[in-house]
GROMACS .gro file of C-alpha atoms in nm:
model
  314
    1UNK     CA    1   4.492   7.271   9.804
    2UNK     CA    2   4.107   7.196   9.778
    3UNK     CA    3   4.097   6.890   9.899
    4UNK     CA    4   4.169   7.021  10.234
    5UNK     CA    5   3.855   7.265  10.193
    6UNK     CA    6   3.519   7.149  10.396
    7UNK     CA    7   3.261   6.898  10.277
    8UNK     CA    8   3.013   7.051  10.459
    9UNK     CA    9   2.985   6.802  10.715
   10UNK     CA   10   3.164   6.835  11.067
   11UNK     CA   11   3.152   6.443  11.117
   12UNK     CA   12   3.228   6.370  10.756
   13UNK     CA   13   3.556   6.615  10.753
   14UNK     CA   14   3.685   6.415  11.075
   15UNK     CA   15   3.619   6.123  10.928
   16UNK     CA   16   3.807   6.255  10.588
   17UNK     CA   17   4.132   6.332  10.833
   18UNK     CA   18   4.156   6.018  10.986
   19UNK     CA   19   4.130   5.856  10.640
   20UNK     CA   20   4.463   6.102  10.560
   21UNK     CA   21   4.639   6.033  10.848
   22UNK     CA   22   4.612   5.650  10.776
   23UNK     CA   23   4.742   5.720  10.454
   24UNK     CA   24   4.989   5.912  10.568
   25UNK     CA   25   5.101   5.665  10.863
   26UNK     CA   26   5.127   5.350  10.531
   27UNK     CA   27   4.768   5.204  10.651
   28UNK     CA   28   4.591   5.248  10.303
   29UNK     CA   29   4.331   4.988  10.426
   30UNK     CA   30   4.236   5.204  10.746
   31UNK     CA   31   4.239   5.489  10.500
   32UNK     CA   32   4.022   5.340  10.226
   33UNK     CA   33   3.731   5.250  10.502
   34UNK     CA   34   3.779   5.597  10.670
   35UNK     CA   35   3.730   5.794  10.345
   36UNK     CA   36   3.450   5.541  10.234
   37UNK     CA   37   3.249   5.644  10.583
   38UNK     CA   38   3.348   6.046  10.511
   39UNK     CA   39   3.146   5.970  10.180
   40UNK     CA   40   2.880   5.813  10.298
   41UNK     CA   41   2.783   6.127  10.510
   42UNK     CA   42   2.862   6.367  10.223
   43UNK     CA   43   2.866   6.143   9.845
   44UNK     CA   44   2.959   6.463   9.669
   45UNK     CA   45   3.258   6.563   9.872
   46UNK     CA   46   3.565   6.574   9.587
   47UNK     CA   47   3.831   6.535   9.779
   48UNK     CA   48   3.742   6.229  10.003
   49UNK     CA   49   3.658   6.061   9.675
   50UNK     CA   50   4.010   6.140   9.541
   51UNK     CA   51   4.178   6.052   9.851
   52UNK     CA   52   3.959   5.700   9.817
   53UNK     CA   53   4.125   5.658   9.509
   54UNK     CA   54   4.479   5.692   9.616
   55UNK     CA   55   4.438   5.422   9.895
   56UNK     CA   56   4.294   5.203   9.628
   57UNK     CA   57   4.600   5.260   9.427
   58UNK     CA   58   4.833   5.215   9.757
   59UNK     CA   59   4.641   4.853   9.782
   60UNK     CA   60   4.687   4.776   9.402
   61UNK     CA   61   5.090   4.887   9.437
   62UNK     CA   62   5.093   4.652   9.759
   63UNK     CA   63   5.001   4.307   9.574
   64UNK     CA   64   4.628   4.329   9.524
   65UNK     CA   65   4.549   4.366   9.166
   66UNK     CA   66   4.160   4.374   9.249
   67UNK     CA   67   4.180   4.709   9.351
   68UNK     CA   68   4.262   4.897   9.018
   69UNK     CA   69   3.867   4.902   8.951
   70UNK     CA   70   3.768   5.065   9.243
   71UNK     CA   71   4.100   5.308   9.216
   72UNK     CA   72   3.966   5.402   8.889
   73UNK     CA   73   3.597   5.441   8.922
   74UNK     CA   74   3.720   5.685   9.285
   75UNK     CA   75   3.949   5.938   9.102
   76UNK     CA   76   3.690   5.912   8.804
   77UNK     CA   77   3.445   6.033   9.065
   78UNK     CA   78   3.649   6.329   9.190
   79UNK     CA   79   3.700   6.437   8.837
   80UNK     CA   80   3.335   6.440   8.748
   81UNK     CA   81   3.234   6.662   9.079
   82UNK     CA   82   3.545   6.847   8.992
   83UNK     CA   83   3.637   6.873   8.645
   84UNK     CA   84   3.851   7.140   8.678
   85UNK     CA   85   4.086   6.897   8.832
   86UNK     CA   86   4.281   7.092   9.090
   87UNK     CA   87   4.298   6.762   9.263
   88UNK     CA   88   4.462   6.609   8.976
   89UNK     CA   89   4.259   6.304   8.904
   90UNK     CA   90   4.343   6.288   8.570
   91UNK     CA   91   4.698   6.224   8.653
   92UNK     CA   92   4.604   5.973   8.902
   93UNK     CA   93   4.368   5.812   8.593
   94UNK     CA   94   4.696   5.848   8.354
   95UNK     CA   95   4.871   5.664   8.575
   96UNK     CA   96   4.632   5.361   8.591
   97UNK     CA   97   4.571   5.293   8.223
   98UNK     CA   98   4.256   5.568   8.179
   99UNK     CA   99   4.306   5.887   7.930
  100UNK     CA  100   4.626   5.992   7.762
  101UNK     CA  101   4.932   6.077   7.967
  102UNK     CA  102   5.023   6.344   7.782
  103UNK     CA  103   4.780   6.565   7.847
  104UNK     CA  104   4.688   6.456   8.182
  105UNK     CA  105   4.812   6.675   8.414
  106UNK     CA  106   4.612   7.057   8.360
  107UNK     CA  107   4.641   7.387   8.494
  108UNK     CA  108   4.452   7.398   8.770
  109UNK     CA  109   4.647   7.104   8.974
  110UNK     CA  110   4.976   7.302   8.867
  111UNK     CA  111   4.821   7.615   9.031
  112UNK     CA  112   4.707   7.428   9.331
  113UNK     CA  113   5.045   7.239   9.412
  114UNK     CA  114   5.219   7.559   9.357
  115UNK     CA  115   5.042   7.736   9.584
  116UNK     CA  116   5.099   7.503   9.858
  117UNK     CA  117   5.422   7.458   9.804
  118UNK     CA  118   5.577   7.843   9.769
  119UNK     CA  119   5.672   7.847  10.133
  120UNK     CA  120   5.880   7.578  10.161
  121UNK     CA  121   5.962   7.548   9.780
  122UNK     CA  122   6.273   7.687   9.791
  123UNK     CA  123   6.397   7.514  10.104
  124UNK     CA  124   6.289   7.168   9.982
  125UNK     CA  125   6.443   7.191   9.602
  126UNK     CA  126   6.729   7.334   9.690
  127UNK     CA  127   6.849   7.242  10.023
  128UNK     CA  128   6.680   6.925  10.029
  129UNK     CA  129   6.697   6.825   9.653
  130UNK     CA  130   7.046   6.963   9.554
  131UNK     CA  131   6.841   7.153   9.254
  132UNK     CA  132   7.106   7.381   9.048
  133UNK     CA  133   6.880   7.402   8.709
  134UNK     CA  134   6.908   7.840   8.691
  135UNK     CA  135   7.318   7.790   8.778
  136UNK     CA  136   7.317   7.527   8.513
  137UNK     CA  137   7.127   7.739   8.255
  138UNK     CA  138   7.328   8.035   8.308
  139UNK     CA  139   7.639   7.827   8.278
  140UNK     CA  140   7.502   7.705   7.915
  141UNK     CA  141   7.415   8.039   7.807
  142UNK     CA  142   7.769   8.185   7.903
  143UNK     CA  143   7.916   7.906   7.660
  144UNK     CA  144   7.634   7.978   7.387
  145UNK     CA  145   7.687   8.314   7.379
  146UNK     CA  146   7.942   8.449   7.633
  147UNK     CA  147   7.866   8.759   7.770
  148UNK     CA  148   7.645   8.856   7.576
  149UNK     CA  149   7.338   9.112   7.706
  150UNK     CA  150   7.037   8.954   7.607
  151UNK     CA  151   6.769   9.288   7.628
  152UNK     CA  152   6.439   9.101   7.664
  153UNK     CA  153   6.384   8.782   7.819
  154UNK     CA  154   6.121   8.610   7.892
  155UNK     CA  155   6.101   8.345   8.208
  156UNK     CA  156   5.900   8.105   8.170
  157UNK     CA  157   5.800   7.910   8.553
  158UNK     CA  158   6.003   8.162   8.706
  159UNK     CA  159   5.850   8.060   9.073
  160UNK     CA  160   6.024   8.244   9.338
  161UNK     CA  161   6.265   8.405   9.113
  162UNK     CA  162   6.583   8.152   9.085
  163UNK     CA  163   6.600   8.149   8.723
  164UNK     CA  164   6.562   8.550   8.719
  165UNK     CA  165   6.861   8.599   9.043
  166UNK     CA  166   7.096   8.373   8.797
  167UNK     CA  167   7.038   8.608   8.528
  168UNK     CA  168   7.079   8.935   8.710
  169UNK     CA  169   7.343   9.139   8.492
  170UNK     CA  170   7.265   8.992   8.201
  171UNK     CA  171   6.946   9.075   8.125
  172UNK     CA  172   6.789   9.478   8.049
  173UNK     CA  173   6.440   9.325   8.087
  174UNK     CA  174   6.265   9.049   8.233
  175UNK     CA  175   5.931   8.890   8.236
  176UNK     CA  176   5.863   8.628   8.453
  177UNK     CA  177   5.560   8.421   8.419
  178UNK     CA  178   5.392   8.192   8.662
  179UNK     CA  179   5.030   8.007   8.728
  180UNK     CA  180   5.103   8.049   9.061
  181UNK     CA  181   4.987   8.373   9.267
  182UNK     CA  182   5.172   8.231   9.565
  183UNK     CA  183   5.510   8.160   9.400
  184UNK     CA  184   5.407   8.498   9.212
  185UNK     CA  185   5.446   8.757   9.499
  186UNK     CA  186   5.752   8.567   9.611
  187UNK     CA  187   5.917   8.657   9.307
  188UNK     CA  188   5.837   9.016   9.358
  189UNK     CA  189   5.958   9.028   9.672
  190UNK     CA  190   6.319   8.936   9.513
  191UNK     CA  191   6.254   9.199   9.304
  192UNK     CA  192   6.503   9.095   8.975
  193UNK     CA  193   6.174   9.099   8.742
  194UNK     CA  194   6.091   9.402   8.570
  195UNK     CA  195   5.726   9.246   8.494
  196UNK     CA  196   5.570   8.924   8.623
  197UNK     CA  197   5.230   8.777   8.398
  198UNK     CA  198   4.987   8.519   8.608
  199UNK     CA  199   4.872   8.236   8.352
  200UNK     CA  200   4.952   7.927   8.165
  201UNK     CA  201   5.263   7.872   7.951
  202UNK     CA  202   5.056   7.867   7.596
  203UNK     CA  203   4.826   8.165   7.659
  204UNK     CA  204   5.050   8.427   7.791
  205UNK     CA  205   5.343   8.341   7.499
  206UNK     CA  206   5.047   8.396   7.257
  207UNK     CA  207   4.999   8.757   7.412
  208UNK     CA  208   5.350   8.869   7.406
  209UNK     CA  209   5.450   9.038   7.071
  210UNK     CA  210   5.588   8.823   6.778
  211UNK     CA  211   5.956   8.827   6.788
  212UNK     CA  212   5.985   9.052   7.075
  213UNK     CA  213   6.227   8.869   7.280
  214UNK     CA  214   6.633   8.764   7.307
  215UNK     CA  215   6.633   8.496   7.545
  216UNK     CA  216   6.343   8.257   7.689
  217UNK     CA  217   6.452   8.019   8.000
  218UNK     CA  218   6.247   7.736   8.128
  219UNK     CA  219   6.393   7.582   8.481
  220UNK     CA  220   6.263   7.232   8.591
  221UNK     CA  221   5.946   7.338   8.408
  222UNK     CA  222   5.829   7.137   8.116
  223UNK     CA  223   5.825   6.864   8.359
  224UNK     CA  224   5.505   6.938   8.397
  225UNK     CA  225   5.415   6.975   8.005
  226UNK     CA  226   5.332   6.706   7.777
  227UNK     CA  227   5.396   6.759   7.464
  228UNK     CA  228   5.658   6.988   7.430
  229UNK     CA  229   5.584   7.063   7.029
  230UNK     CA  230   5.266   7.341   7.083
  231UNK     CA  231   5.533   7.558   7.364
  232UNK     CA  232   5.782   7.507   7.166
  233UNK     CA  233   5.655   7.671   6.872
  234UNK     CA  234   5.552   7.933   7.105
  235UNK     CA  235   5.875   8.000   7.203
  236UNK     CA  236   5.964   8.025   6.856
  237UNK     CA  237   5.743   8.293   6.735
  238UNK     CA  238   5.856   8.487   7.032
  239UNK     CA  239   6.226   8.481   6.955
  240UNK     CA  240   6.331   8.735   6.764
  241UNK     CA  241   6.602   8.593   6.489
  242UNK     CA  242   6.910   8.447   6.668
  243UNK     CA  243   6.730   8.450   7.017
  244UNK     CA  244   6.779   8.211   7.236
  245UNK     CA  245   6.625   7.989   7.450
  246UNK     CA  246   6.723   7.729   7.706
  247UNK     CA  247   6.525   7.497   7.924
  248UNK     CA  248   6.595   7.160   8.131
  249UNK     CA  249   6.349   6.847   8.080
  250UNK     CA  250   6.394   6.488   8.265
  251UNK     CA  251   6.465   6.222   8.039
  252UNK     CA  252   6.357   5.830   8.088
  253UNK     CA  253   6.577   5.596   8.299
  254UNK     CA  254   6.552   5.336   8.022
  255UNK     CA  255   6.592   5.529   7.684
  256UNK     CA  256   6.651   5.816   7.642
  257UNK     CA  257   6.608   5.796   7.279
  258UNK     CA  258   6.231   5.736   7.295
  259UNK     CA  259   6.038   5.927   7.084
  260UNK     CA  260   5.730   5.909   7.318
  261UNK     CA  261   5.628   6.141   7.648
  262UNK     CA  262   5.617   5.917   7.995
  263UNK     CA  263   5.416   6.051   8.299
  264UNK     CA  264   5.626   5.890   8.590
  265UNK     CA  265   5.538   5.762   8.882
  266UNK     CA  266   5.650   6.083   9.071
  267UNK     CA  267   5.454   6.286   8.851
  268UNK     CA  268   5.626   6.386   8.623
  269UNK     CA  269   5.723   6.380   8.227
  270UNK     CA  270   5.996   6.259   8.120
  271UNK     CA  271   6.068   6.323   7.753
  272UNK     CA  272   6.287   6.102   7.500
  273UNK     CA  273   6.534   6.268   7.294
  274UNK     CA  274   6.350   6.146   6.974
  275UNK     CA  275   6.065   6.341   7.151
  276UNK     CA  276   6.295   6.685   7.147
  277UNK     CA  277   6.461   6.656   6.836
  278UNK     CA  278   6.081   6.608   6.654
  279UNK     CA  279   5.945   6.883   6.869
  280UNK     CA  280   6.201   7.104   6.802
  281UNK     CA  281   6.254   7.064   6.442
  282UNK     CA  282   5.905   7.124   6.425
  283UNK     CA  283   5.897   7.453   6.566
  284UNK     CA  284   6.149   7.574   6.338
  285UNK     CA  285   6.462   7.572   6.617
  286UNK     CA  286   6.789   7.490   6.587
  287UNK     CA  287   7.000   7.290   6.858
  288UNK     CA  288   7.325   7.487   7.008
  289UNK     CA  289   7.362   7.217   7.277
  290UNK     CA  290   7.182   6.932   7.407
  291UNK     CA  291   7.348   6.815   7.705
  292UNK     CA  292   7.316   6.504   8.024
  293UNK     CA  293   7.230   6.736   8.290
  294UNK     CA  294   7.093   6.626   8.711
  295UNK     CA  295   6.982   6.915   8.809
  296UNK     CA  296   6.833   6.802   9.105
  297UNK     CA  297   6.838   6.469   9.354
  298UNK     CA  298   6.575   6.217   9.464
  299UNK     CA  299   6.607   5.935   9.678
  300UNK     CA  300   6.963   5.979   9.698
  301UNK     CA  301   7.068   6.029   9.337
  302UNK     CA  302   7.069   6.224   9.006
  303UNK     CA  303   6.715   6.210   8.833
  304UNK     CA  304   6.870   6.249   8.456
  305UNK     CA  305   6.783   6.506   8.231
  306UNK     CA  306   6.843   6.742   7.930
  307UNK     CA  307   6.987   7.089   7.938
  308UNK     CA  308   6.919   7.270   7.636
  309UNK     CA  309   7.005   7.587   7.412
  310UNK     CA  310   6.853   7.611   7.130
  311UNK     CA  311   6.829   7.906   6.866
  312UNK     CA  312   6.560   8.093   6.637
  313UNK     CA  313   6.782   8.041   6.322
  314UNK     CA  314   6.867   8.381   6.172
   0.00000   0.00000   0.00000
């Protein structure tokens, strides 16, 4: 990621890695003093300011309530010399009170965590996280519509492929579509796409042809979305009539009926079933199932969730 780039400064990047590795080692204090000396030898170095921030915020989670100021004013520093926000300061902002949640975490950070994570991504979610969301989606499209072909399909977040290997045979062509380059070329290399797009969710749906597709999938990805009303409506105009599409989404801990979008504390959204239902009678969809779904494990148990079919009404 590009926080892990150079400031410039041979002194100030050592002193930006031993602020890490006190962060890393639960010494947020160390860290905090650390990344305030890496700025002091280069002020406009993004990434030291950001990582500032996040021991401020380790200090205000530990008991000291003094310390959401400073948190603030350090990620609202990293955003300003970085406004593109691979970073994602504007999460880190969301999370402390400052902006709207719901549109807090952008492109660029999805890109840049993606990235870093396609080597291990599929060793970590699945091995390590028990993640099953493609097997689960399949599962729900047999009982929508069993076997039926669907011709054109679109994948949306398709990563390394997972969603596109659990579809194999039951799709005659398949787009998958990614921000990631990384995650990208390891879904070619699986080679079950017949076409793979680079780009956000919003802008490549609104290049693919009006009701051109049977089927749209969406694996452990609107975690990452906000407001699921604008993609949804994408998806619609998409479908053709009677298409399909099916997608997971975490729901809240508390209630699930909320109508409002929650940015969590592991970064995250988790979205209320009075969220859904509005966002998808919006778009014009129809629900063919709505059901409790885990699809994957952290610290030690389900995180709960939606799995969802939903139809273009005919």
């Amino acid at each position: 990621m590009s926080r892990q780039r150079s400031s410039g400064d041979l002194l100030a990047d050592r002193r930006y890695a031993y602020a890490a590795a006190c962060l890393a080692e639960g010494d947020p204090a160390g860290a905090a003093e650390m990344a305030e000396q890496a700025l002091a030898l280069a002020p406009d170095y993004a990434p030291a300011w950001f990582l500032l921030g996040e021991a401020r915020d380790a200090l205000l989670r530990a008991g000291d309530p003094a310390q959401a100021a400073p948190a603030r004013e350090a990620f609202a520093r990293a955003l300003a010399l970085e406004p593109e926000d691979a970073l994602g300061a504007r999460m880190r902002l969301a999370s402390l009170g400052e902006g709207p949640a719901d549109a807090a975490i952008g492109p660029a950070y999805i890109r840049a965590l993606f990235d870093g994570y396609a080597p291990r991504f599929e060793r970590h979610l699945v091995g390590d996280l028990g993640y099953r969301g493609p097997e689960m989606i399949r599962d729900a499209l047999q009982a929508a519509a069993p076997d039926v072909r669907f011709g054109t399909a679109l994948d949306l977040g398709c990563g390394t492929g997972l969603m596109g290997a659990a579809l194999a045979g039951r799709v005659g062509h398949l787009t998958g579509i990614d921000l990631s380059p990384a995650m990208l070329a390891l879904a070619r290399r699986r080679g079950c796409y017949d076409r793979l797009l680079e780009g956000e969710l919003l802008g490549v749906l609104a290049g693919e042809p009006e009701a051109g597709a049977d089927l749209v999938t969406a694996a452990d990805v609107f975690i990452y979305c906000g407001d699921l009303g604008p993609v949804l409506a994408a998806i619609a105009r998409v479908l053709r009539r009677d298409g399909l599409a099916s997608f997971t989404v975490q729901s809240p801990e508390d209630d699930e009926t909320d109508t409002s979008v929650r940015l969590g504390p592991d970064g995250r959204y988790a979205h209320g079933d009075g969220h859904l239902r509005q966002a998808i009678a919006g778009a014009g969809l129809a629900i063919v199932s709505a059901e409790p779904a885990g699809i994957r494990r952290q610290n030690g148990r389900a995180v709960p969730g939606r799995l969802l079919v939903l139809r273009r009404p005919g």
